[in-house]
CSV table of C-alpha atoms and ligand atoms in Angstrom, one decimal:
chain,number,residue,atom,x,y,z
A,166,UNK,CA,10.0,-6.7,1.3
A,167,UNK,CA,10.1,-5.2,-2.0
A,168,UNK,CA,8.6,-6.2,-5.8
A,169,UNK,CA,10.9,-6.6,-7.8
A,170,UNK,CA,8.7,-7.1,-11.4
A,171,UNK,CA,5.1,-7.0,-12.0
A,172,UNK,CA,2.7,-7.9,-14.7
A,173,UNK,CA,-0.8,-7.5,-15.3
A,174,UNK,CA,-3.0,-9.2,-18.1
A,175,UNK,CA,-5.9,-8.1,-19.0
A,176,UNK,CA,-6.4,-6.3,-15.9
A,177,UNK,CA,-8.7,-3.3,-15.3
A,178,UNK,CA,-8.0,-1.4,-17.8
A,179,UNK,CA,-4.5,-2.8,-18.7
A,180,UNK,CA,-4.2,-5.1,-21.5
A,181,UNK,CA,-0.6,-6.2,-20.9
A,182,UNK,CA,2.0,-4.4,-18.7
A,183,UNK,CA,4.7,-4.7,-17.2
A,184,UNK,CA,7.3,-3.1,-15.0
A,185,UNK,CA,10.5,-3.3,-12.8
A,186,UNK,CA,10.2,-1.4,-9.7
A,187,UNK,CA,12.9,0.9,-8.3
A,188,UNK,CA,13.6,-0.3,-4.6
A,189,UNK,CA,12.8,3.3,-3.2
A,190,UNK,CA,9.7,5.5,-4.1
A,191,UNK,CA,8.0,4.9,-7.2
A,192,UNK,CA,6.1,7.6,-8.6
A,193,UNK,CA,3.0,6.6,-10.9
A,194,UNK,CA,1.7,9.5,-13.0
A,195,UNK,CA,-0.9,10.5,-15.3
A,196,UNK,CA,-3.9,12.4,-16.1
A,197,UNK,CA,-7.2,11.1,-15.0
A,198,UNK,CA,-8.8,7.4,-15.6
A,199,UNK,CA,-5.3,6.3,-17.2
A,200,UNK,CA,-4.7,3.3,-14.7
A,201,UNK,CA,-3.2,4.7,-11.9
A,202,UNK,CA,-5.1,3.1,-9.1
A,203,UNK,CA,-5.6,0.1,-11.1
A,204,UNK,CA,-1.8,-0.8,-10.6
A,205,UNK,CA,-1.8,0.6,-6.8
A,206,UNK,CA,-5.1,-2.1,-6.7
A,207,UNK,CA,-3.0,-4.7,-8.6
A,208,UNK,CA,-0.4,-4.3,-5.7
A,209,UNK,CA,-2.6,-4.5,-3.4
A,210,UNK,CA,-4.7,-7.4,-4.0
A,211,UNK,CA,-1.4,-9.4,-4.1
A,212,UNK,CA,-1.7,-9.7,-0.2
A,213,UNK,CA,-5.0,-12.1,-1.2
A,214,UNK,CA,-7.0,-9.7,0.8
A,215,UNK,CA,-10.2,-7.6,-0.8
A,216,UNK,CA,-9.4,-4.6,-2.8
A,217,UNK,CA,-9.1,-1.1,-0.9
A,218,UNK,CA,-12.2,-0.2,-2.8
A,219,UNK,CA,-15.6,-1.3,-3.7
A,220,UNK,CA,-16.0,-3.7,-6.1
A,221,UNK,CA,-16.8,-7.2,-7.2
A,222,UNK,CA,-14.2,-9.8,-8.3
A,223,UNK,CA,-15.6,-9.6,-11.4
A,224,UNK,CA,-14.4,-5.7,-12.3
A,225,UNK,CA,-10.8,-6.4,-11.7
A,226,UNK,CA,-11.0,-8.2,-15.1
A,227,UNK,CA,-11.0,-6.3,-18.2
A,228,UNK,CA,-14.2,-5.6,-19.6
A,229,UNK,CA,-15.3,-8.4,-22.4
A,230,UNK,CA,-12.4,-10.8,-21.2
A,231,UNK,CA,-13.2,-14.0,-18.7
A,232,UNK,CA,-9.7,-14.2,-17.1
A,233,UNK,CA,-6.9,-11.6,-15.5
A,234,UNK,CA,-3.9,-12.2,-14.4
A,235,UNK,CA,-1.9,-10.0,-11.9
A,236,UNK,CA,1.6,-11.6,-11.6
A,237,UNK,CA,5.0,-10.5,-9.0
A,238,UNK,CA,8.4,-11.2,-9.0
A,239,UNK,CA,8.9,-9.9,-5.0
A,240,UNK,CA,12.2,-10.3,-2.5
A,241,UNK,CA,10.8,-11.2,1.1
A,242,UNK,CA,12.2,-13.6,4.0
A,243,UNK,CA,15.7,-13.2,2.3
A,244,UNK,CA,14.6,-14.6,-1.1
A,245,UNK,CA,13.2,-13.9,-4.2
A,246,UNK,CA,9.6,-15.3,-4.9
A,247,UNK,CA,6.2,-15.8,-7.3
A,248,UNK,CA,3.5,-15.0,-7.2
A,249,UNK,CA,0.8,-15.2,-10.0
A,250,UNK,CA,-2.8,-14.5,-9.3
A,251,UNK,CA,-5.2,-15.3,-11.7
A,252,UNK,CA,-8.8,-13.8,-11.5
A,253,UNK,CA,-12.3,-14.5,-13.2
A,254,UNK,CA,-15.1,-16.6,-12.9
A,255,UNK,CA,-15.5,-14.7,-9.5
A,256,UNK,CA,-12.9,-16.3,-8.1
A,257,UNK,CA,-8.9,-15.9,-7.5
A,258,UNK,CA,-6.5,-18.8,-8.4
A,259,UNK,CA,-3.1,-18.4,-6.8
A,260,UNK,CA,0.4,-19.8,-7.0
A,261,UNK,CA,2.9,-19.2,-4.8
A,262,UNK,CA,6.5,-19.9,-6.0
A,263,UNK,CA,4.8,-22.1,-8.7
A,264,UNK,CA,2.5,-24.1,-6.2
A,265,UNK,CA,-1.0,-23.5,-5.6
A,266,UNK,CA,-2.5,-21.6,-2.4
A,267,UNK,CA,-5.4,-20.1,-1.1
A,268,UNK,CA,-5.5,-16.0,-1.5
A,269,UNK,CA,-5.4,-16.1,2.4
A,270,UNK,CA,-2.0,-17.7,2.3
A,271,UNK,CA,-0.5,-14.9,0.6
A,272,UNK,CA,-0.9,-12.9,4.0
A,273,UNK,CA,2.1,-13.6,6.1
A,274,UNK,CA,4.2,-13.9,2.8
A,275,UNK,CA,3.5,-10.9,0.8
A,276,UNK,CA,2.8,-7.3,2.9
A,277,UNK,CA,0.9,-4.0,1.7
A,278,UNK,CA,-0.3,-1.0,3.2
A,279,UNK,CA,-2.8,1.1,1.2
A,280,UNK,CA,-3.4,4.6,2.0
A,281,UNK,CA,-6.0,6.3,0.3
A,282,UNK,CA,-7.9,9.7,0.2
A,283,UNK,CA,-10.8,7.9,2.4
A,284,UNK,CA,-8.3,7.1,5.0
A,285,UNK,CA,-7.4,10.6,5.2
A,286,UNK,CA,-10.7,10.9,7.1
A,287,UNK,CA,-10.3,8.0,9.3
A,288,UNK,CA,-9.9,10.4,12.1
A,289,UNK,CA,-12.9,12.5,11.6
A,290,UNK,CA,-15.4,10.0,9.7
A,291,UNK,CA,-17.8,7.2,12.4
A,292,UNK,CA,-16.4,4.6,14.2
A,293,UNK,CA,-16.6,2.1,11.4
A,294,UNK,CA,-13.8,3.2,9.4
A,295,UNK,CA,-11.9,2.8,12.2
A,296,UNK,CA,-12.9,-0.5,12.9
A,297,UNK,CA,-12.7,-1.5,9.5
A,298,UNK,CA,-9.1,-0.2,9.4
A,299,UNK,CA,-8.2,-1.9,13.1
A,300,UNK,CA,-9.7,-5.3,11.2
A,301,UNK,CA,-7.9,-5.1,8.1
A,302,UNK,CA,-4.7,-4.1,10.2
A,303,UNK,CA,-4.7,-7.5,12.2
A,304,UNK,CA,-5.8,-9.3,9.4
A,305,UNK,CA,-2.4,-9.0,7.6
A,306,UNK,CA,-0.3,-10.3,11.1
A,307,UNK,CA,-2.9,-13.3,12.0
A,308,UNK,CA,-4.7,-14.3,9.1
A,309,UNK,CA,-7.5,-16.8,10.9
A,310,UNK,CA,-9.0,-13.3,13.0
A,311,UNK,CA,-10.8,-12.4,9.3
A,312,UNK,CA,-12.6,-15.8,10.1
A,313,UNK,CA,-13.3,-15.3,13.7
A,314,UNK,CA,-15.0,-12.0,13.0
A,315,UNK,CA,-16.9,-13.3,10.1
A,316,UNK,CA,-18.1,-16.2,12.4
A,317,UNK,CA,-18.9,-12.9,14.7
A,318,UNK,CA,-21.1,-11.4,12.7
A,319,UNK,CA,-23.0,-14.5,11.4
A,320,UNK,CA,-24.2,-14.8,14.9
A,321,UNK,CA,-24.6,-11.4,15.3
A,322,UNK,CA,-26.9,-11.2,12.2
A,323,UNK,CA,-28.9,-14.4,13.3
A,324,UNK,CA,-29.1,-12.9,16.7
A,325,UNK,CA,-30.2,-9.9,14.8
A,326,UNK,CA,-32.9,-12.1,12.8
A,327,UNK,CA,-34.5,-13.3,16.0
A,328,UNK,CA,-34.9,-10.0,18.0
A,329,UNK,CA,-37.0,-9.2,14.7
A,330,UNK,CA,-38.8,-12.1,15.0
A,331,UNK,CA,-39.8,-11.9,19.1
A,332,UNK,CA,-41.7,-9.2,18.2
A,333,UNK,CA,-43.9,-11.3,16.6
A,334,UNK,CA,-43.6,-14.7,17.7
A,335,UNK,CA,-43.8,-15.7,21.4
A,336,UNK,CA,-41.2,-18.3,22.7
A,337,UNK,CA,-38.2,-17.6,21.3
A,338,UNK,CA,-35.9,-16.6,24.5
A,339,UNK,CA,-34.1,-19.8,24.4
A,340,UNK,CA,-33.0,-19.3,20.9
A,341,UNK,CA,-31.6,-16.1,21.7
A,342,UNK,CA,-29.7,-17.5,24.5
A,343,UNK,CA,-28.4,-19.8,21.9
A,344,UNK,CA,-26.7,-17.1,20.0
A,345,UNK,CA,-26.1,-15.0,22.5
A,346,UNK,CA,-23.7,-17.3,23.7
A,347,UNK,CA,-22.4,-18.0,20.2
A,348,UNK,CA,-22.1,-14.2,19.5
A,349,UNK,CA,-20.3,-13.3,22.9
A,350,UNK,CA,-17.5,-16.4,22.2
A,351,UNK,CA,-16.5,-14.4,19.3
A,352,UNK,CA,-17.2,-11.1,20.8
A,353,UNK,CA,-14.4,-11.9,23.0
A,354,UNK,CA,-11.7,-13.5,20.5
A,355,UNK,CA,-12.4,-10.3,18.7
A,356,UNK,CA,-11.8,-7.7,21.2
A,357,UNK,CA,-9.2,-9.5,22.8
A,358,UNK,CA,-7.7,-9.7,19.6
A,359,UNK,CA,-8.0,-5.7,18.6
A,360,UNK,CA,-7.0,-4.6,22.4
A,361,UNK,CA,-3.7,-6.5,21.7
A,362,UNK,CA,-3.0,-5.0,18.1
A,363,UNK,CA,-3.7,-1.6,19.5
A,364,UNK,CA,-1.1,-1.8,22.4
A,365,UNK,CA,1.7,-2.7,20.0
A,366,UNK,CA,-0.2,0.4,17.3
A,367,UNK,CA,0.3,3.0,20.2
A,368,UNK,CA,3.7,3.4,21.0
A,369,UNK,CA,4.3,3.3,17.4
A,370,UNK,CA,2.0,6.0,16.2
A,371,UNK,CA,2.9,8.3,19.0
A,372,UNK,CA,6.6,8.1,17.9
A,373,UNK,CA,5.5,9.3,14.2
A,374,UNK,CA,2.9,11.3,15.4
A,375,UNK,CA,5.7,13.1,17.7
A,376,UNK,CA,7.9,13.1,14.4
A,377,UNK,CA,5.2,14.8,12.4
A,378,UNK,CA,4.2,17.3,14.4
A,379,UNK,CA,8.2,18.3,15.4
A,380,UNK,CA,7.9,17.0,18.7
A,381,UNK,CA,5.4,19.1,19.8
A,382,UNK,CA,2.2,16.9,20.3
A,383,UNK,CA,1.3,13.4,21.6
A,384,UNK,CA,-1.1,11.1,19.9
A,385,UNK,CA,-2.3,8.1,22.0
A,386,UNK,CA,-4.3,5.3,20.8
A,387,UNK,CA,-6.6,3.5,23.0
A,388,UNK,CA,-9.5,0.7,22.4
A,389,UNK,CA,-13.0,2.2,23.4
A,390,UNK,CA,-15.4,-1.0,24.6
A,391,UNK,CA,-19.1,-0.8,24.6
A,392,UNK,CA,-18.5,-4.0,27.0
A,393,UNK,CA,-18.2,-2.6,30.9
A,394,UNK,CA,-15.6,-4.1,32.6
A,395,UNK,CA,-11.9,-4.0,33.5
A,396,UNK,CA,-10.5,-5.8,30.3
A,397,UNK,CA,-6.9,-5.7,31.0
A,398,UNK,CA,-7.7,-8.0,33.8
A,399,UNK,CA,-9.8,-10.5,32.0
A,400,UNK,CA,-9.9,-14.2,31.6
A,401,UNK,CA,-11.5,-15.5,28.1
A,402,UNK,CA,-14.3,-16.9,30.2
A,403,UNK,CA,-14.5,-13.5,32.0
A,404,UNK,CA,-14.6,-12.1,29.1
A,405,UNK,CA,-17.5,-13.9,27.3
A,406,UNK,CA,-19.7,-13.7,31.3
A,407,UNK,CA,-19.4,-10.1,30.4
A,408,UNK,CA,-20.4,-9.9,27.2
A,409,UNK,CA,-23.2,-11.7,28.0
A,410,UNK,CA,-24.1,-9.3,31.0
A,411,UNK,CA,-24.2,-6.9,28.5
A,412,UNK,CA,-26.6,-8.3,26.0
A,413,UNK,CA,-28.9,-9.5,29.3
A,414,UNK,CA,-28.8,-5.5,30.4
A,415,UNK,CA,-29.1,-4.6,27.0
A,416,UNK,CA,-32.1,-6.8,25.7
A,417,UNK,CA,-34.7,-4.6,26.5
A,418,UNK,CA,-33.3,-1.6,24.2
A,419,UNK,CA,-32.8,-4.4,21.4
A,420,UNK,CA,-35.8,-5.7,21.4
A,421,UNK,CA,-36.9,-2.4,20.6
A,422,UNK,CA,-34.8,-1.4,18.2
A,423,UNK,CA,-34.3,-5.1,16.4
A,424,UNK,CA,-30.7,-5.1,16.4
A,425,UNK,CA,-28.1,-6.0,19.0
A,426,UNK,CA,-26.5,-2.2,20.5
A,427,UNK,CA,-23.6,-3.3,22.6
A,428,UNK,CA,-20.6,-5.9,21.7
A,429,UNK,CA,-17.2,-4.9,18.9
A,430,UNK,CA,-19.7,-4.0,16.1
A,431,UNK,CA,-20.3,-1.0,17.7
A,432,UNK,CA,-16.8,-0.3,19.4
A,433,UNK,CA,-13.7,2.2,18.4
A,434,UNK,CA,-10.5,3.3,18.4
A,435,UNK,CA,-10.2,6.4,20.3
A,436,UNK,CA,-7.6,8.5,19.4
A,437,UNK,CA,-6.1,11.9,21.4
A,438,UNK,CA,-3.9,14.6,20.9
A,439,UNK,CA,-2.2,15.5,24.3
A,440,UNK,CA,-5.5,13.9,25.4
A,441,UNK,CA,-7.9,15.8,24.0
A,442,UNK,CA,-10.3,13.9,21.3
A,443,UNK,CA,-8.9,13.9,17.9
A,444,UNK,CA,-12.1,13.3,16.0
A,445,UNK,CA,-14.2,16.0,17.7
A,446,UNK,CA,-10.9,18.6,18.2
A,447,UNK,CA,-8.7,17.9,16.1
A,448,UNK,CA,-8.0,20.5,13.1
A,449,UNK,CA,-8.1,19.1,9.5
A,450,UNK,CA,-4.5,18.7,9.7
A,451,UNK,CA,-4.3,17.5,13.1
A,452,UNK,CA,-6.4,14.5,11.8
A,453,UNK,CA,-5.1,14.0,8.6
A,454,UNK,CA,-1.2,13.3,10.5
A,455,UNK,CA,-3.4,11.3,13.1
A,456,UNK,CA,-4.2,8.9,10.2
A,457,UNK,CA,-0.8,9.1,8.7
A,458,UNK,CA,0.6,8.0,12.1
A,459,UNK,CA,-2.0,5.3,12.2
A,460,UNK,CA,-0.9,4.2,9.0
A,461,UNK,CA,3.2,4.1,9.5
A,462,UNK,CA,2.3,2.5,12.8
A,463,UNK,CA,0.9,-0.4,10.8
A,464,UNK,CA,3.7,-0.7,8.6
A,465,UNK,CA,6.0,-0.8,11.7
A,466,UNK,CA,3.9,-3.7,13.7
A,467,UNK,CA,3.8,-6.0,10.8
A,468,UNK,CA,7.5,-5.4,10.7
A,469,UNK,CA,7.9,-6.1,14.1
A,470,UNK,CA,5.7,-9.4,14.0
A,471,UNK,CA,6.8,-10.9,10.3
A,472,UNK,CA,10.3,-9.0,10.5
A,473,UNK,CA,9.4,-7.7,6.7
A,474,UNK,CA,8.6,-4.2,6.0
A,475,UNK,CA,5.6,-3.9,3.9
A,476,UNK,CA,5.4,-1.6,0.7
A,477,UNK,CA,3.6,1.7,0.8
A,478,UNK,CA,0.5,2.3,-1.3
A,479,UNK,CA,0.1,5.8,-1.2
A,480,UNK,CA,-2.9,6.5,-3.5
A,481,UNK,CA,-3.8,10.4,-4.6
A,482,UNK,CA,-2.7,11.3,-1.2
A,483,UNK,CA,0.2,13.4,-1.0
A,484,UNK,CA,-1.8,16.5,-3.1
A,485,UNK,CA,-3.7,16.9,0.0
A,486,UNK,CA,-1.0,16.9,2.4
A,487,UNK,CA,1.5,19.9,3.0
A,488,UNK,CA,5.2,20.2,1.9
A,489,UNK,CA,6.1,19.0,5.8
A,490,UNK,CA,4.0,16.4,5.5
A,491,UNK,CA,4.3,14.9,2.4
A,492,UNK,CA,8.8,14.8,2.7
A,493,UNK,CA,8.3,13.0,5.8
A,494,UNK,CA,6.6,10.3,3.4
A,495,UNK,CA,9.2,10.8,0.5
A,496,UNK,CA,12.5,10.6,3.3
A,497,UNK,CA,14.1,8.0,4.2
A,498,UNK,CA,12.2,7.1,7.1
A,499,UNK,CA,9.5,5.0,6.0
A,500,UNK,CA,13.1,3.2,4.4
A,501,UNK,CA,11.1,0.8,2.3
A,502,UNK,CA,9.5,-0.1,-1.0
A,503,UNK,CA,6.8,3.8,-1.6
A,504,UNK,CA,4.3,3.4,-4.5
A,505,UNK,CA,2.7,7.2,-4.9
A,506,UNK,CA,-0.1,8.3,-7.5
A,507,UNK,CA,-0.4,11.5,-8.5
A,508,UNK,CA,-1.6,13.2,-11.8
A,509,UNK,CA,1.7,15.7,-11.9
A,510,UNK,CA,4.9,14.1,-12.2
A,511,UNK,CA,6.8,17.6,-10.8
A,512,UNK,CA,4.3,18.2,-8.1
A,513,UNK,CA,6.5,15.2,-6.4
A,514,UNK,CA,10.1,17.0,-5.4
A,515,UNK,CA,12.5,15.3,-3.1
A,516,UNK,CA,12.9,12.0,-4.5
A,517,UNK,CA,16.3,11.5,-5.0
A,518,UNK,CA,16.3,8.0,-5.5
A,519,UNK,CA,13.6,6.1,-7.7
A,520,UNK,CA,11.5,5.6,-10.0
A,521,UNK,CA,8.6,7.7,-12.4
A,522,UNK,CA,6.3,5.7,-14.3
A,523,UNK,CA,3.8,7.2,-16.3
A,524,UNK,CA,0.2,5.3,-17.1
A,525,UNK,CA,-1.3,6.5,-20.2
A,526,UNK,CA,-4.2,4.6,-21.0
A,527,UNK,CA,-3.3,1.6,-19.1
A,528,UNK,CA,0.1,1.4,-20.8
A,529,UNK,CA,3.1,2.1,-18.3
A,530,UNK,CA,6.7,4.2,-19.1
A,531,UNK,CA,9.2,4.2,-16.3
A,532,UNK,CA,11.9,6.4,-15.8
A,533,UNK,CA,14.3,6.2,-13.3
A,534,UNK,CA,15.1,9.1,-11.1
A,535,UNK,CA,19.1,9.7,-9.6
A,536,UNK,CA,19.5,12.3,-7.3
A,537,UNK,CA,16.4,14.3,-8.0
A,538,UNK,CA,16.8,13.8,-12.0
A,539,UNK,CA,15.4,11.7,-13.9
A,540,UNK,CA,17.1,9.6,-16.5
A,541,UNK,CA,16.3,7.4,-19.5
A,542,UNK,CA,15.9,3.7,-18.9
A,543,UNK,CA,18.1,1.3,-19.5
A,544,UNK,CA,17.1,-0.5,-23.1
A,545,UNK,CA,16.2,-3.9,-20.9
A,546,UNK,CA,13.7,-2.1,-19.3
A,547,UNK,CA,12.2,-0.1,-22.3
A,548,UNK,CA,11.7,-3.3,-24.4
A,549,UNK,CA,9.9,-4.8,-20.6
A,550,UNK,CA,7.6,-1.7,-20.3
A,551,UNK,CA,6.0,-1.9,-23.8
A,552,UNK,CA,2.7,-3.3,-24.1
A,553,UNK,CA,2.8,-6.9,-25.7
A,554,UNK,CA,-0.8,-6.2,-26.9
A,555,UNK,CA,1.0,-3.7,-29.2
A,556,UNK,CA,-1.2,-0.9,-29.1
A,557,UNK,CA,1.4,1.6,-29.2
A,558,UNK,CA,3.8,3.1,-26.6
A,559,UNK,CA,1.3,4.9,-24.4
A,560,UNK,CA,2.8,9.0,-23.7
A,561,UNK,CA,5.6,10.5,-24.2
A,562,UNK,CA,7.9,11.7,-21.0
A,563,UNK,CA,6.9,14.8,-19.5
B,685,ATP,P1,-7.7,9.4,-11.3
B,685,ATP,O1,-6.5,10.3,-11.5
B,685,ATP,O2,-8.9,10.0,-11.7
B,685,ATP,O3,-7.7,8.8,-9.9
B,685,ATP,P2,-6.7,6.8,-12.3
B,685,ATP,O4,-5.6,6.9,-13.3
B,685,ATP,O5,-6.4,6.4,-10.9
B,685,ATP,O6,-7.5,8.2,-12.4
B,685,ATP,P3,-8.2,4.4,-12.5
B,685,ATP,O7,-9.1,4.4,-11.3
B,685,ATP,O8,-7.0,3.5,-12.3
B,685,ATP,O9,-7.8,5.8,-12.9
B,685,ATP,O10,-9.2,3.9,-13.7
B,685,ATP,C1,-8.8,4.0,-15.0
B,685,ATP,C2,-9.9,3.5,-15.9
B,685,ATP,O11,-10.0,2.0,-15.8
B,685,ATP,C3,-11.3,4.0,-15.6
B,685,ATP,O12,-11.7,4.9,-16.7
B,685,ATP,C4,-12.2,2.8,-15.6
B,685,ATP,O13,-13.4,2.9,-16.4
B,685,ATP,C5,-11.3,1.7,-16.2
B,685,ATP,N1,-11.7,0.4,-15.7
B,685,ATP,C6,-12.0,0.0,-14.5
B,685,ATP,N2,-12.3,-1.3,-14.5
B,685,ATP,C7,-12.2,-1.8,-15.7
B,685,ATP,C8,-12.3,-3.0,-16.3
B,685,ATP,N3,-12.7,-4.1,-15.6
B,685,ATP,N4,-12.0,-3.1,-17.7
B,685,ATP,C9,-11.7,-2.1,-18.4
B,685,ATP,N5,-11.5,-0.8,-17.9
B,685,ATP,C10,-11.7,-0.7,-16.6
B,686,MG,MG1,-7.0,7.2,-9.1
């Protein structure tokens, strides 16, 4: 898929913008605070998932307004579509080709792949970044597993809750049994679920990993259960009986400790290079390609399962990436839609085909870029990329 146009009102820190994306890489520019991942966020949020980083719905709209809106013109499933996403109140409004949906709808429809600098450390940071990434990953290809694993870890928590509470109150076993059995039902939609993603992720990331790295090392990706047992050959009843083995074995250590130790809240992807551990051998750049690889992988399954490439999000990353590194991003391979930010426009060489669009206090300036050189605008798109709040024309072209 690829966007085609996008607005934002009153947006972060944009008061009106506008732009028309080039179908190749697009590379967003500017010093500091200017807006840059404000319009990689804007984007993003357009799959109706959270944003990539922390915040409430609330900060998306710009300070002393009540309402945002984030609007796309996008080409996917062989047509050009809509979709306008309006935000405030602490809630998201959306319409898809003009009729209403829920943000979770968009999945399926629209597809994005952020990478940021925190996801450079995926490899080397705990196991819940990687879970977190595995869960977002199969969120955008079946949209109901969000639900399964927040159902998950309500039980979990109330599970949690009355651990706490035996240590004070006699008589409770039968309410643990209670969610015990609730928790390990979703325990085993959820690993079932994240040992099937990861055995279509594999392949994948080995093949870019092997591209990366010149054919030199292999990167496999396996699932690392705290549940015992031979999963491959698992039934879904199986598969809850031994989850709930392991919360009987378990019980003892979580009554001590007040939480629940075992079950996919405390699972993780484990990921080698020619089978060694990446996270405790892997050098800095050794893990930073593992995550790369990771990341391209994604893009390829959800191309695989929706038959639509997703665009790239690639957010202050490329600085921290060498020259080998970084052209395998700007080539040809990734072949889609590339959104980059970076604060120097000529810190970006080999783009030959494209866009540069500079954000100067949330006001955007595009140029387009033809083999390697960029060239003025067309007057159609100047007259687009100038603010309608009519603050002025942001920067000048570097
Ligand atoms: P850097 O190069 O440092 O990463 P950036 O161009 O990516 O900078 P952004 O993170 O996009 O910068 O943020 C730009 C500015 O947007 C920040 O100064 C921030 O204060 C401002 N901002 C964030 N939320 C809002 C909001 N709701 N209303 C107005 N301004 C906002
Ligand atoms: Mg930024």
């Amino acid at each position: 898929m690829r966007v085609e146009r996008l607005i934002l009102e009153d947006f972060r820190n944009f008061t009106r913008a506008e732009f028309l994306p080039a179908p190749g890489v697009n590379v967003i520019y500017g010093n500091n605070a200017q807006g840059k991942t404000n319009l990689m966020e804007a984007l993003y949020l357009l799959t109706g998932q959270r944003s990539f980083r922390p915040s409430r719905e609330s900060d998306l709209v710009r300070f002393g307004q009540s309402q945002g809106i984030i609007e796309a013109d996008f080409f996917a499933g062989g047509r050009s579509q809509n979709v306008r996403m309006v935000l405030g109140g602490g809630r998201k409004t959306v319409s898809l080709n003009e009729l209403p949906v829920q943000p979770s709808e968009l999945t399926g429809r629209y597809f994005a792949v952020v990478f940021s600098p925190t996801e450079l450390s995926l490899v080397k940071e705990g196991p819940a970044q990687r879970r977190s990434f595995l869960d977002s990953a199969i969120s955008q290809v079946m949209p109901r597993y969000l639900k399964t694993l927040a159902a998950m870890n309500r039980a979990l928590s109330q599970r949690n809750t009355v651990l706490g509470d035996m240590s004070r109150f006699a008589g409770l076993e039968g309410m643990l049994e209670v969610w015990d059995r609730s928790f390990a039902k979703m325990a085993y939609s959820v690993i079932h679920a994240r040992r099937r993603y990861i055995r279509r992720l594999s392949p994948k990331a080995g093949e870019v990993y092997k591209g990366i790295s010149g054919g030199r090392e292999e990167l496999t990706v396996a699932y690392q259960c705290t549940i015992p047992g031979n999963w491959d050959a698992m039934t879904q009843q199986e598969g809850e009986q031994a989850v709930l083995e392991a919360l009987a074995a378990n019980r003892g250590e979580d009554l001590r400790l007040g939480f629940t130790g075992v079950g996919p809240h405390r699972d993780d992807m484990d990921l080698r290079i020619d089978g060694i551990s990446a996270r405790s051998f892997g050098s800095q750049g050794q893990q930073r390609s593992c995550a790369l690889a990771l990341k391209l992988a994604e893009c390829g399954v959800i191309e695989e399962i929706a038959g639509e490439r997703p665009i790239v999000l690639l957010d202050d990353v490329l600085s921290e990436l060498d020259k080998k590194r970084r052209d395998y991003f700007l080539s040809d391979i990734h072949g889609g839609q590339v959104f980059l930010t970076c604060c120097d426009s000529g810190s970006i060489r080999g783009v030959t085909r494209g866009m540069t669009i500079r954000v100067d206090r949330g006001q955007l300036r595009s140029r387009r870029v033809t083999e390697g050189r960029a060239s003025r605008k067309t007057d159609k798109e100047e007259a687009q990329d100038v603010p309608a709040s009519g603050t002025g024309h942001g920067g000048t072209h570097q």
